[in-house]
Short mmCIF file of C-alpha atoms and ligand atoms in Angstrom, two decimals:
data_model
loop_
_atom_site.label_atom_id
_atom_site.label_comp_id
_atom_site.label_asym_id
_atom_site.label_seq_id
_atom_site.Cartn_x
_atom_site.Cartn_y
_atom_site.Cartn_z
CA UNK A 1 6.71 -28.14 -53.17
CA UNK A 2 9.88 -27.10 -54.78
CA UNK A 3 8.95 -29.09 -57.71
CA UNK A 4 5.42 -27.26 -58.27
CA UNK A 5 7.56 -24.22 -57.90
CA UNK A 6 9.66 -24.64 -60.55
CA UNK A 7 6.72 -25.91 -62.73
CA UNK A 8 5.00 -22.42 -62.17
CA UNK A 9 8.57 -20.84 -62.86
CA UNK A 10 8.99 -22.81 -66.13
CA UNK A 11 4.68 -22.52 -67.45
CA UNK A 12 5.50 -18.77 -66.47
CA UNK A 13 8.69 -18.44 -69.02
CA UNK A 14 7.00 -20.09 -71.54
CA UNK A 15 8.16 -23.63 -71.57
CA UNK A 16 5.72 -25.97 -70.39
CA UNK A 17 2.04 -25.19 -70.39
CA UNK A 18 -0.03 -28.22 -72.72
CA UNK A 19 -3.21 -29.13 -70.41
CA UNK A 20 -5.35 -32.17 -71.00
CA UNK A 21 -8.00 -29.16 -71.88
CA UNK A 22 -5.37 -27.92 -74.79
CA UNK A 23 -4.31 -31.41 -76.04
CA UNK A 24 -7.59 -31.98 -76.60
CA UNK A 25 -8.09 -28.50 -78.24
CA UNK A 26 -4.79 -29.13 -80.19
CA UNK A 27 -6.79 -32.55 -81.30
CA UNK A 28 -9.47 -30.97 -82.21
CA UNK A 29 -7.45 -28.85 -84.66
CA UNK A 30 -5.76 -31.71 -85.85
CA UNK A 31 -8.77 -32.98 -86.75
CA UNK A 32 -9.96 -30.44 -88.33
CA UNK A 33 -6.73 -29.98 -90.65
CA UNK A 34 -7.53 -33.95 -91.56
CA UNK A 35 -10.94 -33.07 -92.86
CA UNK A 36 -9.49 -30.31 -94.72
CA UNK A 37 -7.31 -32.81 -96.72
CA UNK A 38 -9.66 -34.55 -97.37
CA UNK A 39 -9.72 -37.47 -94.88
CA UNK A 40 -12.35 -39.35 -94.50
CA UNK A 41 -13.99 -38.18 -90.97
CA UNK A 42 -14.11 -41.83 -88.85
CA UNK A 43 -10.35 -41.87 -89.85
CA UNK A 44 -9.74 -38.39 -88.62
CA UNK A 45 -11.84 -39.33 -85.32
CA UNK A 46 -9.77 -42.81 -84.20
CA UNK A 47 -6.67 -40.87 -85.42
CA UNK A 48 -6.67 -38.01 -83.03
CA UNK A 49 -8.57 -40.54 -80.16
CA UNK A 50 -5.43 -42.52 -80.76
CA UNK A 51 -3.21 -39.89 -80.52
CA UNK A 52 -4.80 -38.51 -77.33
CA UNK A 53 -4.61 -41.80 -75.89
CA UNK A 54 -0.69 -41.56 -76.57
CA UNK A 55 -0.07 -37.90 -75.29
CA UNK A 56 -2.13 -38.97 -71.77
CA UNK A 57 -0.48 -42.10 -71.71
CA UNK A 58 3.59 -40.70 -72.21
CA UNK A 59 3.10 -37.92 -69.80
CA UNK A 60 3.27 -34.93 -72.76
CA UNK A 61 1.95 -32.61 -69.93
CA UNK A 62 4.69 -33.29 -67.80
CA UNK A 63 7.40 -32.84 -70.48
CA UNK A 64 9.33 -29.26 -70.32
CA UNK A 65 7.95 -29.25 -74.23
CA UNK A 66 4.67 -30.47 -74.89
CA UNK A 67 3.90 -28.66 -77.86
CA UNK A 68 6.94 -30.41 -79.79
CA UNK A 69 6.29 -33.87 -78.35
CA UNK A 70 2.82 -32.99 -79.12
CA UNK A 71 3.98 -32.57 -82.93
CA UNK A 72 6.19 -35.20 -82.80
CA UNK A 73 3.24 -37.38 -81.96
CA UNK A 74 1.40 -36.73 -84.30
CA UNK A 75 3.32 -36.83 -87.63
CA UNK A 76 4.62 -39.93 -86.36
CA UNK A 77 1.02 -41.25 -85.77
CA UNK A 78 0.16 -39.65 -88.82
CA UNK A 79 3.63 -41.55 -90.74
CA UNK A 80 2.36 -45.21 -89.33
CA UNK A 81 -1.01 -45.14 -90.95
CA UNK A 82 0.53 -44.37 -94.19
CA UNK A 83 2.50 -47.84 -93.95
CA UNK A 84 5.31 -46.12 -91.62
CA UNK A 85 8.72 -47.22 -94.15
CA UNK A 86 8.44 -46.18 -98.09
CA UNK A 87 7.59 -49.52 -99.68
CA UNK A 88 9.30 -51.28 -102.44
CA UNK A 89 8.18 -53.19 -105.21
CA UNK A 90 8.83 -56.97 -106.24
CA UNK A 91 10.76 -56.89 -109.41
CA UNK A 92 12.40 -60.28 -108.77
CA UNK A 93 10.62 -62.27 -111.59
CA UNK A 94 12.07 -62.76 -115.02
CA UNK A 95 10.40 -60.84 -116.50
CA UNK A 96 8.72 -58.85 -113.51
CA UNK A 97 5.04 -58.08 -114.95
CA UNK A 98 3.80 -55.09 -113.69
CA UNK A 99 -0.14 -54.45 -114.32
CA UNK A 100 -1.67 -51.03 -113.52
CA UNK A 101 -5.65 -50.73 -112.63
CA UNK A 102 -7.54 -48.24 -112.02
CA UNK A 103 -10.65 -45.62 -113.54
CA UNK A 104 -10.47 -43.82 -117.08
CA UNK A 105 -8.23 -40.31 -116.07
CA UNK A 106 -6.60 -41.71 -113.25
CA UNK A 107 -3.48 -41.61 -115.01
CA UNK A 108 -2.55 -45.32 -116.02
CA UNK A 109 -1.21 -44.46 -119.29
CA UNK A 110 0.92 -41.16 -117.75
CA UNK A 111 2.53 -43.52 -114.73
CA UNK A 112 3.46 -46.24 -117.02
CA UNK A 113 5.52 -43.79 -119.02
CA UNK A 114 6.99 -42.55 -115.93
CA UNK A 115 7.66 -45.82 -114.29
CA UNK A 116 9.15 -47.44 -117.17
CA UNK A 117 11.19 -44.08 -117.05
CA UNK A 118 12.03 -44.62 -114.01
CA UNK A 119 12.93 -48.17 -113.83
CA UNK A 120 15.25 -47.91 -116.90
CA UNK A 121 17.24 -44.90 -115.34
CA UNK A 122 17.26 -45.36 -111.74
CA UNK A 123 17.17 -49.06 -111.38
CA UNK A 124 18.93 -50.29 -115.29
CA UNK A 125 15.79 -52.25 -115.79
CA UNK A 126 15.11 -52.93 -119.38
CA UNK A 127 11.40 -52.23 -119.47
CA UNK A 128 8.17 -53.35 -122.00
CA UNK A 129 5.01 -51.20 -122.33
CA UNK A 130 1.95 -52.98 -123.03
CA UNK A 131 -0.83 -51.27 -124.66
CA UNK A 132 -4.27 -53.09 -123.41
CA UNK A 133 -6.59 -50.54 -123.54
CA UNK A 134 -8.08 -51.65 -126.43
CA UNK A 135 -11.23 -49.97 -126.71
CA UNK A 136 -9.95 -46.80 -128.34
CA UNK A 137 -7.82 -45.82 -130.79
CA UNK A 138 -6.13 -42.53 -129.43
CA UNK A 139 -5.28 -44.86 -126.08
CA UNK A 140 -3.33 -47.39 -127.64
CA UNK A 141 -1.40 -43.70 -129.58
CA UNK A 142 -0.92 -42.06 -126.32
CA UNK A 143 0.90 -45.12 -125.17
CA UNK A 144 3.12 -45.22 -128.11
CA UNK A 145 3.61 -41.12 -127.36
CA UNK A 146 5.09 -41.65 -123.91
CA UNK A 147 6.49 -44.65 -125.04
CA UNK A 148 8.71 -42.80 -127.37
CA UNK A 149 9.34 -39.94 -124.94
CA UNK A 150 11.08 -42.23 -122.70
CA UNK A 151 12.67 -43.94 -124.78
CA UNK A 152 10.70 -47.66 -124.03
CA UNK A 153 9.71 -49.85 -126.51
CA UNK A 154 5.33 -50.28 -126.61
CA UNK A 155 4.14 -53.51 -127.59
CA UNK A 156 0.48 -53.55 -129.19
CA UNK A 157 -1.51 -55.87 -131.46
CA UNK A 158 -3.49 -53.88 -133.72
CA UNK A 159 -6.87 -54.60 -134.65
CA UNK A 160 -6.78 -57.41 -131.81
CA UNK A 161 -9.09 -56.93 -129.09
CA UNK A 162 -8.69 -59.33 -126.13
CA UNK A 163 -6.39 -57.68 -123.50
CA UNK A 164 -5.61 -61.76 -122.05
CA UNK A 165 -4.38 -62.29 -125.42
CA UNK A 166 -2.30 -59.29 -125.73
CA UNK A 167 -0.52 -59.26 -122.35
CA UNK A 168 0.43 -62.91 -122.63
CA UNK A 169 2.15 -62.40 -126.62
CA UNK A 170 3.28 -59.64 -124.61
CA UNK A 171 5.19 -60.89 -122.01
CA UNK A 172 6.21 -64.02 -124.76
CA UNK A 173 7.33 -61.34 -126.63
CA UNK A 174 9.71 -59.64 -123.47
CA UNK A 175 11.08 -62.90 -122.75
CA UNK A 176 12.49 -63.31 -126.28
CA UNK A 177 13.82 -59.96 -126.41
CA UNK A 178 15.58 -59.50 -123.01
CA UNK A 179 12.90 -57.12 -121.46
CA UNK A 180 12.90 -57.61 -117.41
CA UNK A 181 10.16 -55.84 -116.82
CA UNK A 182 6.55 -55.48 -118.49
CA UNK A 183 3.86 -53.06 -118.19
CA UNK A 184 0.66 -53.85 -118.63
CA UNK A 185 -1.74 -50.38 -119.33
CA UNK A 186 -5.10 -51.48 -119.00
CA UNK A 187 -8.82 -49.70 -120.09
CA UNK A 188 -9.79 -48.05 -117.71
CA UNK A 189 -13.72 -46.74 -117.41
CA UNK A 190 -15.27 -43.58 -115.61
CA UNK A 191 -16.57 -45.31 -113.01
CA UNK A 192 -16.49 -48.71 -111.30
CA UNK A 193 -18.22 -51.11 -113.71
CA UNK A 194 -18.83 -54.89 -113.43
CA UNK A 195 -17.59 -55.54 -117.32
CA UNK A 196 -14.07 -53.67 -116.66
CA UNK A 197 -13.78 -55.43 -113.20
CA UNK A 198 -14.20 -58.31 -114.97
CA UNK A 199 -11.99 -57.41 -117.99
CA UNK A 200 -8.89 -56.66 -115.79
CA UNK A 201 -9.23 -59.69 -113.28
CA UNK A 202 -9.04 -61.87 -116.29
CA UNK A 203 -6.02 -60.27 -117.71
CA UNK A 204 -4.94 -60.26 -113.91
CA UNK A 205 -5.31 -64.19 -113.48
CA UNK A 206 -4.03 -64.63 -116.88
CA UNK A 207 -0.61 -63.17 -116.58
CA UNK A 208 -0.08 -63.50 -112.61
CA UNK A 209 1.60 -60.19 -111.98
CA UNK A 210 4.14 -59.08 -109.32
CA UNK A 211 3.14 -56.35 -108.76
CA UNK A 212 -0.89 -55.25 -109.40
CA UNK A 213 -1.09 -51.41 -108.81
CA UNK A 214 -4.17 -49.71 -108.21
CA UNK A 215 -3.83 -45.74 -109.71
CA UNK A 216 -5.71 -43.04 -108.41
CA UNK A 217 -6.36 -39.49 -108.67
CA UNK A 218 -5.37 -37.88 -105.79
CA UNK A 219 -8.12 -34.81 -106.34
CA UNK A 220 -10.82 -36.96 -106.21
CA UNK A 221 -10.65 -37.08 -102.54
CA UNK A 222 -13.23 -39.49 -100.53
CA UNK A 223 -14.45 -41.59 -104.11
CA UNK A 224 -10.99 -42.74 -104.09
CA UNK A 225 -11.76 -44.59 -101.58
CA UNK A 226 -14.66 -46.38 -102.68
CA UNK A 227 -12.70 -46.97 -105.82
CA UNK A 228 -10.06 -48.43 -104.45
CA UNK A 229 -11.91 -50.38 -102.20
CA UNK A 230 -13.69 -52.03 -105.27
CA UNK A 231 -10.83 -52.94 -107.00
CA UNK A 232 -8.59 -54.56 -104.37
CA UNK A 233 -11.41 -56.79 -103.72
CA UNK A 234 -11.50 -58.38 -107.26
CA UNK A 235 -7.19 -57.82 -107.53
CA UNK A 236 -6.01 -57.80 -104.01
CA UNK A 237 -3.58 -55.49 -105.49
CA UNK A 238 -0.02 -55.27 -104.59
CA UNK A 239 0.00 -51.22 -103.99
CA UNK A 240 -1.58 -47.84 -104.66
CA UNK A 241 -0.29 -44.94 -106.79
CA UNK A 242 -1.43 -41.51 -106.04
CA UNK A 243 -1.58 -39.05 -109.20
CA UNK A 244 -1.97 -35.64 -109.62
CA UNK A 245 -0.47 -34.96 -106.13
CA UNK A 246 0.99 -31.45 -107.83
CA UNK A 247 -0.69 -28.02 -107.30
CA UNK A 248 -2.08 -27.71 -104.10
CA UNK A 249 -3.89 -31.67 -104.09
CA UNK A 250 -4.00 -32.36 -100.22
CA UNK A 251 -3.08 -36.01 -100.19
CA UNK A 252 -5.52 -36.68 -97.72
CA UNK A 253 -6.69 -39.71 -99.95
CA UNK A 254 -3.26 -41.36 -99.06
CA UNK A 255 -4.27 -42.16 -95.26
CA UNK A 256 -7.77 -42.99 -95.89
CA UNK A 257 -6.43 -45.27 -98.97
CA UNK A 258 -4.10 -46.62 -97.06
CA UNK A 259 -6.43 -47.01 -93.80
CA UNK A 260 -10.02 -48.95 -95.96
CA UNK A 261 -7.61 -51.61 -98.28
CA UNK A 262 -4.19 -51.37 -96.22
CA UNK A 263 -2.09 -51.46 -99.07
CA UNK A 264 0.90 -49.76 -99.25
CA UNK A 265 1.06 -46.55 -101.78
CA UNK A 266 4.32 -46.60 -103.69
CA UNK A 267 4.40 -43.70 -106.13
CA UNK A 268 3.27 -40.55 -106.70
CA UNK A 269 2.60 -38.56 -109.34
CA UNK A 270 3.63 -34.89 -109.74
CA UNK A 271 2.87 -33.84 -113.04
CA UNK A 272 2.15 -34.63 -116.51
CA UNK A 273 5.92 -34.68 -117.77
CA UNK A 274 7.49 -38.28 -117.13
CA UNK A 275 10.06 -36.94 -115.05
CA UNK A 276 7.39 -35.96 -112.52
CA UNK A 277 7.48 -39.39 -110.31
CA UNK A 278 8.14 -39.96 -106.46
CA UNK A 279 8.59 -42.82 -104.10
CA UNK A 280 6.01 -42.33 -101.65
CA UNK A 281 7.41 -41.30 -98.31
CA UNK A 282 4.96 -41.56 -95.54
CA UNK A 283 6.05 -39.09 -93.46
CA UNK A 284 6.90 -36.53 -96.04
CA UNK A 285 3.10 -36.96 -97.26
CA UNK A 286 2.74 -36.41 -93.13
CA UNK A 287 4.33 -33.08 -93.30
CA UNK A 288 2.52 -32.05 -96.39
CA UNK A 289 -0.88 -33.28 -94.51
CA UNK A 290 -0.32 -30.97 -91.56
CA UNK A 291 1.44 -28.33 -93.11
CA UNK A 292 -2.41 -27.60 -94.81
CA UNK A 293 -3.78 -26.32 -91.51
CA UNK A 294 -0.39 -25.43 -90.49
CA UNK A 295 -0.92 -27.53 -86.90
CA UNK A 296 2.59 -26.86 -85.83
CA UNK A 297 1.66 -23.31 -85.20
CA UNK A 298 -2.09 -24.37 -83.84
CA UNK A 299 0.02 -26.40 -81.36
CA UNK A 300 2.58 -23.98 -80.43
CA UNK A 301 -0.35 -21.18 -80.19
CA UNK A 302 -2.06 -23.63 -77.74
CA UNK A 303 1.44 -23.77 -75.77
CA UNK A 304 0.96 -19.92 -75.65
CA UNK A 305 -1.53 -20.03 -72.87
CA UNK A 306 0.86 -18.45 -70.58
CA UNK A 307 2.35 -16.73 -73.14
CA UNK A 308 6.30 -15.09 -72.56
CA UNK A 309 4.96 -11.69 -73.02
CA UNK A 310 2.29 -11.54 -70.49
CA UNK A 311 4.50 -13.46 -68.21
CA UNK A 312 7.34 -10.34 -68.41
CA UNK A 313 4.80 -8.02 -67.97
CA UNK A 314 3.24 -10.09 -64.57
CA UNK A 315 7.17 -9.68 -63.69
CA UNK A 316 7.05 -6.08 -63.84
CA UNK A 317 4.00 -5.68 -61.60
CA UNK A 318 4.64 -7.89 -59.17
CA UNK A 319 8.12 -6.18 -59.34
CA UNK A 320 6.86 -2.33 -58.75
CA UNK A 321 3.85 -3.23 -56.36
CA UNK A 322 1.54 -3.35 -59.03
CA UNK A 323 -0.16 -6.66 -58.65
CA UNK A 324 -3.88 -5.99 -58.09
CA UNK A 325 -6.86 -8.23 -58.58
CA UNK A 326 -6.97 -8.13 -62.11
CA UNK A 327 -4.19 -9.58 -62.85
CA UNK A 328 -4.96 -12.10 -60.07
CA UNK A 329 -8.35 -13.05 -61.93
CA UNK A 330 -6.83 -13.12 -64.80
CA UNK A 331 -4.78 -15.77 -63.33
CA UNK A 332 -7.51 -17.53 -61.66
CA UNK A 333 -9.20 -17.57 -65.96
CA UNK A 334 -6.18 -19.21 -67.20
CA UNK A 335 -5.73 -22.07 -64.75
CA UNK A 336 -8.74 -22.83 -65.21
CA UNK A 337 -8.72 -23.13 -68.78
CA UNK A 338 -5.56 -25.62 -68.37
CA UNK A 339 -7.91 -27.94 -65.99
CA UNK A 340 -8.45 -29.61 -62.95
CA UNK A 341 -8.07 -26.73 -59.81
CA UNK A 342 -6.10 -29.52 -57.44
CA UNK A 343 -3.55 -29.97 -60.03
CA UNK A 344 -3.08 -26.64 -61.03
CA UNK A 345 -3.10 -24.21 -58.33
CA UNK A 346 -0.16 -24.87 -56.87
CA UNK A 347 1.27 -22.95 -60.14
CA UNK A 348 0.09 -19.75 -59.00
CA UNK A 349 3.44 -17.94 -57.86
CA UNK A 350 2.81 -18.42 -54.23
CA UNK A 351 -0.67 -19.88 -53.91
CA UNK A 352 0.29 -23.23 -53.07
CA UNK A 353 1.13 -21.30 -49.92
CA UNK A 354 -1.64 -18.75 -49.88
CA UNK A 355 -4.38 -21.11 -50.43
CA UNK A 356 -3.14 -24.06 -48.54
CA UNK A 357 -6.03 -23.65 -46.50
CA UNK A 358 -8.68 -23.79 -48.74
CA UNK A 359 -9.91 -26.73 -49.66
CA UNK A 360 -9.62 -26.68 -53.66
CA UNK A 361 -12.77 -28.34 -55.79
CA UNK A 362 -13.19 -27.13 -59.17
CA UNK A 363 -15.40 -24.94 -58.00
CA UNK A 364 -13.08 -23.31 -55.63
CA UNK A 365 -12.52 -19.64 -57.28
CA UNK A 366 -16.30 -19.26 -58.31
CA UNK A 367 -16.83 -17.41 -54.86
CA UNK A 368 -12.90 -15.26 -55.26
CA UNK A 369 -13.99 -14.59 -58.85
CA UNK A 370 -17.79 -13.27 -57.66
CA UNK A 371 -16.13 -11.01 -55.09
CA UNK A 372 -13.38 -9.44 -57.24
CA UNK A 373 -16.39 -9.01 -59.76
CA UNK A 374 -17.67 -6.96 -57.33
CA UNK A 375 -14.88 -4.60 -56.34
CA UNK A 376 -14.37 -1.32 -58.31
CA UNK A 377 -11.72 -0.80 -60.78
CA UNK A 378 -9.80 1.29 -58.00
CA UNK A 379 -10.05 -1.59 -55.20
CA UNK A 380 -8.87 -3.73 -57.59
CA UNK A 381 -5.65 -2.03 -58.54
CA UNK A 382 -5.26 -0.82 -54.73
CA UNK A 383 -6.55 -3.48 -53.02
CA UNK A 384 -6.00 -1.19 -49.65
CA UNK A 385 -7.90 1.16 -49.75
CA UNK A 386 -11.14 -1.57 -49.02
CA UNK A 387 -12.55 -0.62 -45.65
CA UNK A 388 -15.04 -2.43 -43.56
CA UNK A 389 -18.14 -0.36 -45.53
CA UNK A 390 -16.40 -1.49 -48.41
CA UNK A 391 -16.23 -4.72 -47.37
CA UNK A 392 -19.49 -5.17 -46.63
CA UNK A 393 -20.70 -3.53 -50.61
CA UNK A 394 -18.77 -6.24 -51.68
CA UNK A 395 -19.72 -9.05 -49.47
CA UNK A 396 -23.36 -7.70 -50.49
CA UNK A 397 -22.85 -7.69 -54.13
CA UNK A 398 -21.09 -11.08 -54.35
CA UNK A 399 -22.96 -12.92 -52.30
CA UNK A 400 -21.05 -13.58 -49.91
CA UNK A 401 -20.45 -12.91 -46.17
CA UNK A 402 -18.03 -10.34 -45.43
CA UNK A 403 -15.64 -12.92 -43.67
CA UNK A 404 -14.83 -14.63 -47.09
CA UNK A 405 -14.15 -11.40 -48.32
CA UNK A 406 -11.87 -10.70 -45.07
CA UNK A 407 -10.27 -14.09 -45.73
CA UNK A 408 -9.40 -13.45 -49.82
CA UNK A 409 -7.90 -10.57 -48.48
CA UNK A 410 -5.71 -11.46 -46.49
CA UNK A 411 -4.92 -14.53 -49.12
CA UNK A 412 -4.39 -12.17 -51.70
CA UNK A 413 -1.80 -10.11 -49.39
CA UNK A 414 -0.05 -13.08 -48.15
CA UNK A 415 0.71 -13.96 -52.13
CA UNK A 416 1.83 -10.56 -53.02
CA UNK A 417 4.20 -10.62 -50.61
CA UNK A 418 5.32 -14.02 -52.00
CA UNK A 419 5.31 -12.97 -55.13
CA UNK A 420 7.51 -9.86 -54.28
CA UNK A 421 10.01 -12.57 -52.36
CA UNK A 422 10.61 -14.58 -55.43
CA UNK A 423 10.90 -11.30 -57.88
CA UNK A 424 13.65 -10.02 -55.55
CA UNK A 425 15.85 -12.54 -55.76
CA UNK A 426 14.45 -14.09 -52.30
CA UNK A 427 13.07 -17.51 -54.20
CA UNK A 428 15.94 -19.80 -52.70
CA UNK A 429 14.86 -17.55 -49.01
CA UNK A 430 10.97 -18.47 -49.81
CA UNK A 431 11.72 -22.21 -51.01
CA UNK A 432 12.95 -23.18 -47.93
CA UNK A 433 10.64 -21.38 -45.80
CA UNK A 434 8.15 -23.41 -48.43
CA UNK A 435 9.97 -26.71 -47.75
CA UNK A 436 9.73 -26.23 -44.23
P1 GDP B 15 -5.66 -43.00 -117.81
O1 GDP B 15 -6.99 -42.84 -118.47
O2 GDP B 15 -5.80 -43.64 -116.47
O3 GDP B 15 -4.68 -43.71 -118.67
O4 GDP B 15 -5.12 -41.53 -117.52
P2 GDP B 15 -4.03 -40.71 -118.33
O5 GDP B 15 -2.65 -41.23 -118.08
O6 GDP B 15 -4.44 -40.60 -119.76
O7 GDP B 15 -4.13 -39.31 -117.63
C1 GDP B 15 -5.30 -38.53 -117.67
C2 GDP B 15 -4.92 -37.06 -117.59
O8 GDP B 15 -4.29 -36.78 -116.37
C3 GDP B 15 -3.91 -36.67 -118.66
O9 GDP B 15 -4.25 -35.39 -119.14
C4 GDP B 15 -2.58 -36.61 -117.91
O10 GDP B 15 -1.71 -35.69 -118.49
C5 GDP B 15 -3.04 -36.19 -116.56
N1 GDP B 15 -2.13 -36.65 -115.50
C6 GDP B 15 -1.72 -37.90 -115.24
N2 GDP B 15 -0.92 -37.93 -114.15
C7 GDP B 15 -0.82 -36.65 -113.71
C8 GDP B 15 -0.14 -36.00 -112.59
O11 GDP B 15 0.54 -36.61 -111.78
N3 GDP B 15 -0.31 -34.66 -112.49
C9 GDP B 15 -1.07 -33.96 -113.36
N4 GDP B 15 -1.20 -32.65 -113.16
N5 GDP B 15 -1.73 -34.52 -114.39
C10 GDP B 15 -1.60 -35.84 -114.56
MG1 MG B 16 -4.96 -44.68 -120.48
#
């Protein structure tokens, strides 16, 4: 009994209070923060179903803090469906030929520039951009733009228009000239079309990449998915990049990416300049997922059922004689928002005791509740002055017999005397009475 004791003591300083009823509610927010960034809604649902599963099955409610294991389990959850580890990229051939797919805006042409930035400063690569968008004009320019601000050499072929032929002289032409790595900027069109999908899968067999990525607006939120679903079946691509994560974009396309072709994402992009590239990092993209509907405070507000504040001031009454049936009912509401009455009674201060008698179903305090319903504001605060015509008003108005009311009662005195015990210092005196 000692044990449920100091359960009560701790749910009543604030420290552990996460119900099944509240992880659930905590889910449910969860979920709800998901949607918000955009993920698609059967990936929200087995998400927080898995997650539930998790919290039941490690004993969160028994932990002294639920509401940061609760967290914990989440972004963790949340960090394994977006691949779990930042992934790398195969840059062992010689060259390594990287090709880049994906719709007309996505931001090929942008991420080439940066990754070719990227590669030659971070990783001393000597990289090749290839321009193979040969339908217009301005693309193949643009290219040779970024190209220049990076300081990477652009290979194009002008007037030719087969993007097979282009990306092979290409890569004939890296090999002579000690480039290590090629890009390969493709057309891209505005929507998924059988004529690109073809275009690129030739150029794709063609030149056998290393690495095939698959670029994608992050703002378009669920058609990314379809999108990308569409192209790894005709590449079986190699990774995703996510562009256009700056501003407030919610990223929410990375898990539900991630979850329909289960490919790892490897960049993002965070701007238009070419400095504005970033290895993905799962659970960085986790924090920025569920800092959008801010779920560490959801969870910490659901931890707040028993909140320090209304414990202190339960303290002081009980300390100054002042506990009346109010405060007892409100008691009685919040245990049985947390759950199950057999489980959670005994973290009443003193009615494991008090109630030991009464045999608790979940329907248990519906009679208490009807009687202190019908008891005046004064007999509530001074529980004392009820007298047998009293008594019977109440039995009368509740529905009940004036014995049950006779029996709360005396229940109700028992446990302020308890209560009074353990205020005054007496809770090592009234544990082993308890234990007796
Ligand atoms: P492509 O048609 O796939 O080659 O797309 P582009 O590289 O031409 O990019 C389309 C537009 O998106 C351009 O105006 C880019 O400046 C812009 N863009 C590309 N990447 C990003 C990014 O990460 N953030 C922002 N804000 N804009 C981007
Ligand atoms: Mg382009």
């Amino acid at each position: 009994l000692s044990d449920k004791l100091d359960k009560a003591l701790h749910v009543l300083k604030g420290h552990g209070s996460i119900t099944e009823v509240n992880v659930a509610e905590t889910l449910k927010e969860v979920r709800r923060a998901l949607l918000d960034a955009d993920v698609n809604f059967k990936i929200a649902k087995d998400f927080t179903n898995t997650v539930k599963e998790k919290a039941l099955g490690q004993n969160v409610l028994t932990t002294l803090q639920p509401g940061q294991l609760m967290v914990k389990l989440v972004k963790d959850e949340l960090t394994q469906l977006m691949g779990g580890e930042t992934a790398g990229m195969n840059l062992s051939g010689n060259p390594s030929v990287i090709l880049m797919s994906g719709l007309q805006g996505s931001g090929k042409t942008t991420f080439s520039g940066k990754l070719a930035n990227y590669l030659k400063t971070k990783k001393t690569k000597k990289p090749l951009l290839v321009a193979c968008d040969v339908y217009r004009p301005a693309a193949i320019n643009q290219l040779h733009v970024v190209g220049d601000q990076v300081g990477v050499e652009v290979y194009s072929e002008e007037g030719n228009m087969n993007p097979v032929e282009i990306a092979q002289n290409a890569i004939a032409h890296a090999k002579k000239n000690g480039h290590n790595v090629v890009i390969v900027d493709t057309a891209g069109r505005l929507a998924v079309d059988e004529e690109m999908m073809t275009e690129i899968a030739n150029v794709h067999k063609a030149i056998n990449p290393q690495e095939t990525l698959f670029v994608v607006d992050a703002m378009t939120g669920q058609d990314a998915v379809n999108t990308a679903k569409a192209f790894n079946d005709r590449l079986n691509f190699e990774g995703v990049i996510l562009t256009k994560l700056d501003g407030d974009t919610r990223g929410g396309a990375a898990i539900s990416i991630k979850s329909v072709v289960d490919k790892p994402i490897k960049f993002i992009g965070t701007g238009e300049k070419m400095d504005a590239i970033d290895v993905f990092h799962p659970s960085r993209m986790a924090d920025r997922i569920l800092g959008m509907g801010d779920v560490v405070s959801l969870v910490e507000r659901a931890q707040e059922q028993f909140d320090e504040e209304e414990a202190r001031k339960l303290q002081k009454k009980i300390a100054k004689n002042q506990f009346g049936f109010d405060d007892f009912l409100k008691q009685i509401q919040q245990v049985k928002k947390m759950g199950s009455m057999k489980d959670l009674v005994g973290m009443i201060p003193g009615a494991g005791k008090a109630l030991k008698n009464v045999d608790i179903d979940d329907d248990a305090f519906k009679g208490i509740e009807a009687i202190i319903h019908s008891m005046t504001p004064a007999e509530r605060s001074t529980p004392g002055i009820i007298n047998g015509s009293r008594k019977k008003r109440i039995a009368k108005g509740s529905g009940t017999e004036v014995q049950q009311v006779n029996q709360l009662l005396k229940q109700f005195d028992q446990m302020s005397k308890m209560m009074k015990m353990m205020q005054g210092g007496g809770g090592r005196k009234m544990m082993q009475a308890m234990n007796k």
